[in-house]
Amino acid sequence: MLSASKPYYEQIKDYILYKINTGELAPHDQVPSERVLSEQFGVSRLTVSKAIKELVMEGRLYTQVGKGTFVSDKPIDQTLDRLTSFSEEMHKRGQSPSSRVLQAAVIPATERVAQRLGIPTNVPVVLLKRVRLADHQPVALETAYLVASYCEGILDHHDFAHDSLYDVLRTHYHLHLMYADQELEARQPTSEEAQFLQIDTNIPILHITRITYIETDQPLEYVESAYRGDRYKFRARLVKV
Ligand code: 16G
């Protein structure tokens, strides 16, 4: 069944991907065990294990200790041309957004945060650190800093486990977020990030920073986030100049 022209582990990867692409293996379905696959293809367990490890690294499969290997959800495919919120993006995909709030407090701005927000150091900022969940699965860890004077009492009146920050800013504070500067880079997660995102430390994350501006060109929000590299795909259309 396997041909000699391509490494065996790659053919086993192709076989599993074929089953995923045709829908025979749906998200969260269990993949046949290494033993079953090695018997089926007449190859060593090591060869099957290499194929599965690579698919896990590529985000197509995930393992649960003691349970087995399963098919991952489809990647979250997001365009980079609109200023949207996490909640809007999830609703667009038919998924349910929620958060695990790790920290919510008003603190004095550090030098770094103050510089990003264009305010003096020590001016109060709202710190909101959340694990963002898509259908209850962690996909990103976000730490947002907002200039507190624009949104007094925001933490007292809203529960950000369910509320959308951008919705609250718009509807309760009449703040219109106009544009944002965003930067993306790939890196290894810290052990804290890996733990909150429930990933192995060798799965890369996309480190994203965003400064969001209101109509007066004043930055309102500065966010540092870690998006799961095995779940996210960002897309942009480039036009000829
Ligand atoms: C997005 C934004 C983040 C913003 C959040 C609000 C990126 C990289 N970040 O995740 O800056 O704070 O949406 O989401 O896109 P919410 O309105 O659902 O709380």
PDB file of C-alpha atoms in Angstrom, residues 8-203:
ATOM      1  CA  TYR A   8       6.716   6.179   4.895  1.00  0.00           C
ATOM      2  CA  TYR A   9       5.923   8.634   7.673  1.00  0.00           C
ATOM      3  CA  GLU A  10       4.944  11.262   5.089  1.00  0.00           C
ATOM      4  CA  GLN A  11       2.582   8.819   3.405  1.00  0.00           C
ATOM      5  CA  ILE A  12       0.981   8.089   6.759  1.00  0.00           C
ATOM      6  CA  LYS A  13       0.597  11.837   7.333  1.00  0.00           C
ATOM      7  CA  ASP A  14      -1.030  12.146   3.888  1.00  0.00           C
ATOM      8  CA  TYR A  15      -3.385   9.292   4.739  1.00  0.00           C
ATOM      9  CA  ILE A  16      -4.533  10.933   7.991  1.00  0.00           C
ATOM     10  CA  LEU A  17      -4.854  14.362   6.322  1.00  0.00           C
ATOM     11  CA  TYR A  18      -6.892  12.809   3.525  1.00  0.00           C
ATOM     12  CA  LYS A  19      -9.309  11.389   6.094  1.00  0.00           C
ATOM     13  CA  ILE A  20      -9.569  14.810   7.765  1.00  0.00           C
ATOM     14  CA  ASN A  21     -10.055  16.673   4.486  1.00  0.00           C
ATOM     15  CA  THR A  22     -12.775  14.334   3.284  1.00  0.00           C
ATOM     16  CA  GLY A  23     -14.556  14.612   6.631  1.00  0.00           C
ATOM     17  CA  GLU A  24     -14.178  10.921   7.425  1.00  0.00           C
ATOM     18  CA  LEU A  25     -12.310  12.079  10.518  1.00  0.00           C
ATOM     19  CA  ALA A  26     -14.155  15.062  12.040  1.00  0.00           C
ATOM     20  CA  PRO A  27     -12.798  17.534  14.656  1.00  0.00           C
ATOM     21  CA  HIS A  28     -12.354  15.778  18.036  1.00  0.00           C
ATOM     22  CA  ASP A  29     -12.591  12.289  16.493  1.00  0.00           C
ATOM     23  CA  GLN A  30      -9.992   9.891  17.788  1.00  0.00           C
ATOM     24  CA  VAL A  31      -7.255   8.853  15.363  1.00  0.00           C
ATOM     25  CA  PRO A  32      -6.477   5.097  15.185  1.00  0.00           C
ATOM     26  CA  SER A  33      -3.750   4.146  17.647  1.00  0.00           C
ATOM     27  CA  GLU A  34      -0.075   3.838  16.677  1.00  0.00           C
ATOM     28  CA  ARG A  35      -0.371   0.073  17.030  1.00  0.00           C
ATOM     29  CA  VAL A  36      -3.345  -0.144  14.669  1.00  0.00           C
ATOM     30  CA  LEU A  37      -1.705   2.123  12.084  1.00  0.00           C
ATOM     31  CA  SER A  38       1.623   0.317  12.237  1.00  0.00           C
ATOM     32  CA  GLU A  39      -0.133  -3.021  11.666  1.00  0.00           C
ATOM     33  CA  GLN A  40      -2.294  -1.588   8.901  1.00  0.00           C
ATOM     34  CA  PHE A  41       0.696  -0.191   6.974  1.00  0.00           C
ATOM     35  CA  GLY A  42       3.242  -2.814   7.995  1.00  0.00           C
ATOM     36  CA  VAL A  43       5.677  -0.192   9.336  1.00  0.00           C
ATOM     37  CA  SER A  44       7.323   0.306  12.708  1.00  0.00           C
ATOM     38  CA  ARG A  45       5.570   2.129  15.568  1.00  0.00           C
ATOM     39  CA  LEU A  46       8.408   4.675  15.355  1.00  0.00           C
ATOM     40  CA  THR A  47       7.419   5.610  11.795  1.00  0.00           C
ATOM     41  CA  VAL A  48       3.772   6.087  12.787  1.00  0.00           C
ATOM     42  CA  SER A  49       4.821   8.009  15.865  1.00  0.00           C
ATOM     43  CA  LYS A  50       6.888  10.428  13.733  1.00  0.00           C
ATOM     44  CA  ALA A  51       3.897  11.061  11.426  1.00  0.00           C
ATOM     45  CA  ILE A  52       1.588  11.728  14.369  1.00  0.00           C
ATOM     46  CA  LYS A  53       4.108  13.960  16.161  1.00  0.00           C
ATOM     47  CA  GLU A  54       4.466  16.136  13.069  1.00  0.00           C
ATOM     48  CA  LEU A  55       0.689  16.454  12.669  1.00  0.00           C
ATOM     49  CA  VAL A  56       0.479  17.491  16.324  1.00  0.00           C
ATOM     50  CA  MET A  57       3.225  20.087  15.759  1.00  0.00           C
ATOM     51  CA  GLU A  58       1.350  21.364  12.711  1.00  0.00           C
ATOM     52  CA  GLY A  59      -1.810  21.724  14.790  1.00  0.00           C
ATOM     53  CA  ARG A  60      -3.853  19.172  12.856  1.00  0.00           C
ATOM     54  CA  LEU A  61      -4.019  16.667  15.739  1.00  0.00           C
ATOM     55  CA  TYR A  62      -3.840  17.018  19.507  1.00  0.00           C
ATOM     56  CA  THR A  63      -3.045  14.453  22.160  1.00  0.00           C
ATOM     57  CA  GLN A  64      -4.692  13.938  25.512  1.00  0.00           C
ATOM     58  CA  VAL A  65      -2.520  12.123  27.975  1.00  0.00           C
ATOM     59  CA  GLY A  66      -3.883   8.676  28.725  1.00  0.00           C
ATOM     60  CA  LYS A  67      -6.675   9.043  26.164  1.00  0.00           C
ATOM     61  CA  GLY A  68      -5.163   9.166  22.704  1.00  0.00           C
ATOM     62  CA  THR A  69      -4.784  11.428  19.696  1.00  0.00           C
ATOM     63  CA  PHE A  70      -7.662  13.451  18.254  1.00  0.00           C
ATOM     64  CA  VAL A  71      -8.415  15.670  15.270  1.00  0.00           C
ATOM     65  CA  SER A  72      -8.075  19.426  15.980  1.00  0.00           C
ATOM     66  CA  ASP A  73     -10.700  22.033  15.222  1.00  0.00           C
ATOM     67  CA  LYS A  74     -10.386  23.848  11.907  1.00  0.00           C
ATOM     68  CA  PRO A  75      -7.875  26.740  12.145  1.00  0.00           C
ATOM     69  CA  ILE A  76      -9.279  30.153  13.023  1.00  0.00           C
ATOM     70  CA  ASP A  77      -8.802  32.058   9.805  1.00  0.00           C
ATOM     71  CA  GLN A  78      -8.840  35.809  10.396  1.00  0.00           C
ATOM     72  CA  THR A  79      -8.302  38.662   7.954  1.00  0.00           C
ATOM     73  CA  LEU A  80      -6.052  41.536   8.902  1.00  0.00           C
ATOM     74  CA  ASP A  81      -7.944  44.393   7.315  1.00  0.00           C
ATOM     75  CA  ARG A  82     -10.623  45.221   9.860  1.00  0.00           C
ATOM     76  CA  LEU A  83     -10.608  46.477  13.409  1.00  0.00           C
ATOM     77  CA  THR A  84     -12.694  43.795  15.071  1.00  0.00           C
ATOM     78  CA  SER A  85     -12.954  42.326  18.532  1.00  0.00           C
ATOM     79  CA  PHE A  86     -12.411  38.741  19.583  1.00  0.00           C
ATOM     80  CA  SER A  87     -16.155  38.387  20.260  1.00  0.00           C
ATOM     81  CA  GLU A  88     -17.113  39.652  16.803  1.00  0.00           C
ATOM     82  CA  GLU A  89     -14.659  37.278  15.141  1.00  0.00           C
ATOM     83  CA  MET A  90     -16.067  34.314  17.060  1.00  0.00           C
ATOM     84  CA  HIS A  91     -19.701  35.218  16.325  1.00  0.00           C
ATOM     85  CA  LYS A  92     -18.794  35.505  12.646  1.00  0.00           C
ATOM     86  CA  ARG A  93     -17.518  31.921  12.770  1.00  0.00           C
ATOM     87  CA  GLY A  94     -20.568  30.655  14.636  1.00  0.00           C
ATOM     88  CA  GLN A  95     -18.487  29.983  17.751  1.00  0.00           C
ATOM     89  CA  SER A  96     -19.231  31.115  21.239  1.00  0.00           C
ATOM     90  CA  PRO A  97     -16.722  33.586  22.791  1.00  0.00           C
ATOM     91  CA  SER A  98     -15.985  33.726  26.501  1.00  0.00           C
ATOM     92  CA  SER A  99     -13.063  34.490  28.767  1.00  0.00           C
ATOM     93  CA  ARG A 100     -11.364  33.421  31.913  1.00  0.00           C
ATOM     94  CA  VAL A 101     -10.489  36.634  33.703  1.00  0.00           C
ATOM     95  CA  LEU A 102      -7.060  36.298  35.314  1.00  0.00           C
ATOM     96  CA  GLN A 103      -6.590  39.892  36.435  1.00  0.00           C
ATOM     97  CA  ALA A 104      -8.831  42.959  36.448  1.00  0.00           C
ATOM     98  CA  ALA A 105      -7.565  46.022  38.283  1.00  0.00           C
ATOM     99  CA  VAL A 106      -6.750  49.703  38.019  1.00  0.00           C
ATOM    100  CA  ILE A 107      -2.991  50.174  38.315  1.00  0.00           C
ATOM    101  CA  PRO A 108      -0.462  52.965  37.713  1.00  0.00           C
ATOM    102  CA  ALA A 109       0.943  52.783  34.167  1.00  0.00           C
ATOM    103  CA  THR A 110       4.464  51.431  33.925  1.00  0.00           C
ATOM    104  CA  GLU A 111       6.883  53.325  31.732  1.00  0.00           C
ATOM    105  CA  ARG A 112       6.430  50.874  28.849  1.00  0.00           C
ATOM    106  CA  VAL A 113       2.619  50.917  28.948  1.00  0.00           C
ATOM    107  CA  ALA A 114       2.527  54.708  29.416  1.00  0.00           C
ATOM    108  CA  GLN A 115       4.747  55.192  26.391  1.00  0.00           C
ATOM    109  CA  ARG A 116       2.487  52.980  24.207  1.00  0.00           C
ATOM    110  CA  LEU A 117      -0.617  54.832  25.405  1.00  0.00           C
ATOM    111  CA  GLY A 118       0.959  58.281  25.068  1.00  0.00           C
ATOM    112  CA  ILE A 119       0.306  59.163  28.717  1.00  0.00           C
ATOM    113  CA  PRO A 120       2.628  60.044  31.632  1.00  0.00           C
ATOM    114  CA  THR A 121       3.999  57.187  33.743  1.00  0.00           C
ATOM    115  CA  ASN A 122       1.880  56.287  36.803  1.00  0.00           C
ATOM    116  CA  VAL A 123      -1.370  57.608  35.311  1.00  0.00           C
ATOM    117  CA  PRO A 124      -4.095  55.014  36.180  1.00  0.00           C
ATOM    118  CA  VAL A 125      -4.768  52.336  33.592  1.00  0.00           C
ATOM    119  CA  VAL A 126      -7.263  49.489  33.601  1.00  0.00           C
ATOM    120  CA  LEU A 127      -5.482  46.154  33.414  1.00  0.00           C
ATOM    121  CA  LEU A 128      -7.531  43.291  32.026  1.00  0.00           C
ATOM    122  CA  LYS A 129      -5.831  39.934  31.578  1.00  0.00           C
ATOM    123  CA  ARG A 130      -7.974  37.222  30.022  1.00  0.00           C
ATOM    124  CA  VAL A 131      -7.699  33.783  28.522  1.00  0.00           C
ATOM    125  CA  ARG A 132      -9.926  33.996  25.458  1.00  0.00           C
ATOM    126  CA  LEU A 133     -12.010  30.917  24.758  1.00  0.00           C
ATOM    127  CA  ALA A 134     -13.674  29.762  21.557  1.00  0.00           C
ATOM    128  CA  ASP A 135     -16.411  27.240  22.355  1.00  0.00           C
ATOM    129  CA  HIS A 136     -14.793  26.883  25.799  1.00  0.00           C
ATOM    130  CA  GLN A 137     -11.352  26.058  24.333  1.00  0.00           C
ATOM    131  CA  PRO A 138      -8.472  28.453  25.113  1.00  0.00           C
ATOM    132  CA  VAL A 139      -7.112  30.111  21.962  1.00  0.00           C
ATOM    133  CA  ALA A 140      -5.414  33.300  23.159  1.00  0.00           C
ATOM    134  CA  LEU A 141      -4.089  35.028  26.238  1.00  0.00           C
ATOM    135  CA  GLU A 142      -4.596  38.796  26.189  1.00  0.00           C
ATOM    136  CA  THR A 143      -3.392  41.504  28.515  1.00  0.00           C
ATOM    137  CA  ALA A 144      -5.087  44.823  27.790  1.00  0.00           C
ATOM    138  CA  TYR A 145      -4.312  48.235  29.285  1.00  0.00           C
ATOM    139  CA  LEU A 146      -6.874  51.034  28.883  1.00  0.00           C
ATOM    140  CA  VAL A 147      -6.535  54.683  29.822  1.00  0.00           C
ATOM    141  CA  ALA A 148      -8.710  54.595  32.968  1.00  0.00           C
ATOM    142  CA  SER A 149     -10.022  58.165  32.743  1.00  0.00           C
ATOM    143  CA  TYR A 150     -11.921  57.246  29.556  1.00  0.00           C
ATOM    144  CA  CYS A 151     -13.796  54.365  31.119  1.00  0.00           C
ATOM    145  CA  GLU A 152     -14.273  55.092  34.828  1.00  0.00           C
ATOM    146  CA  GLY A 153     -15.811  52.208  36.771  1.00  0.00           C
ATOM    147  CA  ILE A 154     -15.624  49.779  33.850  1.00  0.00           C
ATOM    148  CA  LEU A 155     -14.502  46.904  36.079  1.00  0.00           C
ATOM    149  CA  ASP A 156     -17.241  47.519  38.643  1.00  0.00           C
ATOM    150  CA  HIS A 157     -20.128  47.256  36.242  1.00  0.00           C
ATOM    151  CA  HIS A 158     -19.138  44.551  33.787  1.00  0.00           C
ATOM    152  CA  ASP A 159     -18.221  40.914  33.918  1.00  0.00           C
ATOM    153  CA  PHE A 160     -15.568  40.331  31.310  1.00  0.00           C
ATOM    154  CA  ALA A 161     -15.922  36.576  31.543  1.00  0.00           C
ATOM    155  CA  HIS A 162     -18.858  37.147  29.174  1.00  0.00           C
ATOM    156  CA  ASP A 163     -18.945  40.805  28.154  1.00  0.00           C
ATOM    157  CA  SER A 164     -17.126  42.101  25.113  1.00  0.00           C
ATOM    158  CA  LEU A 165     -14.710  44.892  25.958  1.00  0.00           C
ATOM    159  CA  TYR A 166     -15.265  46.655  22.630  1.00  0.00           C
ATOM    160  CA  ASP A 167     -19.043  46.412  23.029  1.00  0.00           C
ATOM    161  CA  VAL A 168     -18.878  47.952  26.497  1.00  0.00           C
ATOM    162  CA  LEU A 169     -16.577  50.761  25.303  1.00  0.00           C
ATOM    163  CA  ARG A 170     -18.951  51.514  22.442  1.00  0.00           C
ATOM    164  CA  THR A 171     -22.300  51.247  24.165  1.00  0.00           C
ATOM    165  CA  HIS A 172     -21.535  52.462  27.700  1.00  0.00           C
ATOM    166  CA  TYR A 173     -18.704  54.914  27.129  1.00  0.00           C
ATOM    167  CA  HIS A 174     -19.519  55.984  23.556  1.00  0.00           C
ATOM    168  CA  LEU A 175     -15.926  55.452  22.592  1.00  0.00           C
ATOM    169  CA  HIS A 176     -15.404  54.888  18.901  1.00  0.00           C
ATOM    170  CA  LEU A 177     -12.370  52.802  18.146  1.00  0.00           C
ATOM    171  CA  MET A 178     -11.166  54.052  14.779  1.00  0.00           C
ATOM    172  CA  TYR A 179      -7.938  52.256  13.901  1.00  0.00           C
ATOM    173  CA  ALA A 180      -5.152  50.192  15.409  1.00  0.00           C
ATOM    174  CA  ASP A 181      -1.472  49.539  14.924  1.00  0.00           C
ATOM    175  CA  GLN A 182      -0.756  45.874  15.192  1.00  0.00           C
ATOM    176  CA  GLU A 183       2.434  43.828  15.170  1.00  0.00           C
ATOM    177  CA  LEU A 184       2.765  40.053  14.932  1.00  0.00           C
ATOM    178  CA  GLU A 185       5.736  37.844  15.583  1.00  0.00           C
ATOM    179  CA  ALA A 186       6.229  34.152  16.224  1.00  0.00           C
ATOM    180  CA  ARG A 187       7.933  32.886  19.351  1.00  0.00           C
ATOM    181  CA  GLN A 188       7.943  30.030  21.835  1.00  0.00           C
ATOM    182  CA  PRO A 189       5.381  30.434  24.618  1.00  0.00           C
ATOM    183  CA  THR A 190       6.512  31.077  28.161  1.00  0.00           C
ATOM    184  CA  SER A 191       5.565  28.298  30.574  1.00  0.00           C
ATOM    185  CA  GLU A 192       2.735  30.496  31.930  1.00  0.00           C
ATOM    186  CA  GLU A 193       1.350  31.050  28.422  1.00  0.00           C
ATOM    187  CA  ALA A 194       1.634  27.349  27.570  1.00  0.00           C
ATOM    188  CA  GLN A 195      -0.235  26.484  30.747  1.00  0.00           C
ATOM    189  CA  PHE A 196      -3.089  28.922  30.175  1.00  0.00           C
ATOM    190  CA  LEU A 197      -3.379  28.006  26.512  1.00  0.00           C
ATOM    191  CA  GLN A 198      -3.139  24.282  27.319  1.00  0.00           C
ATOM    192  CA  ILE A 199      -0.392  23.698  24.777  1.00  0.00           C
ATOM    193  CA  ASP A 200       3.006  22.122  24.833  1.00  0.00           C
ATOM    194  CA  THR A 201       5.880  24.620  25.124  1.00  0.00           C
ATOM    195  CA  ASN A 202       7.164  23.561  21.710  1.00  0.00           C
ATOM    196  CA  ILE A 203       4.002  24.767  19.917  1.00  0.00           C
TER     197      ILE A 203
END
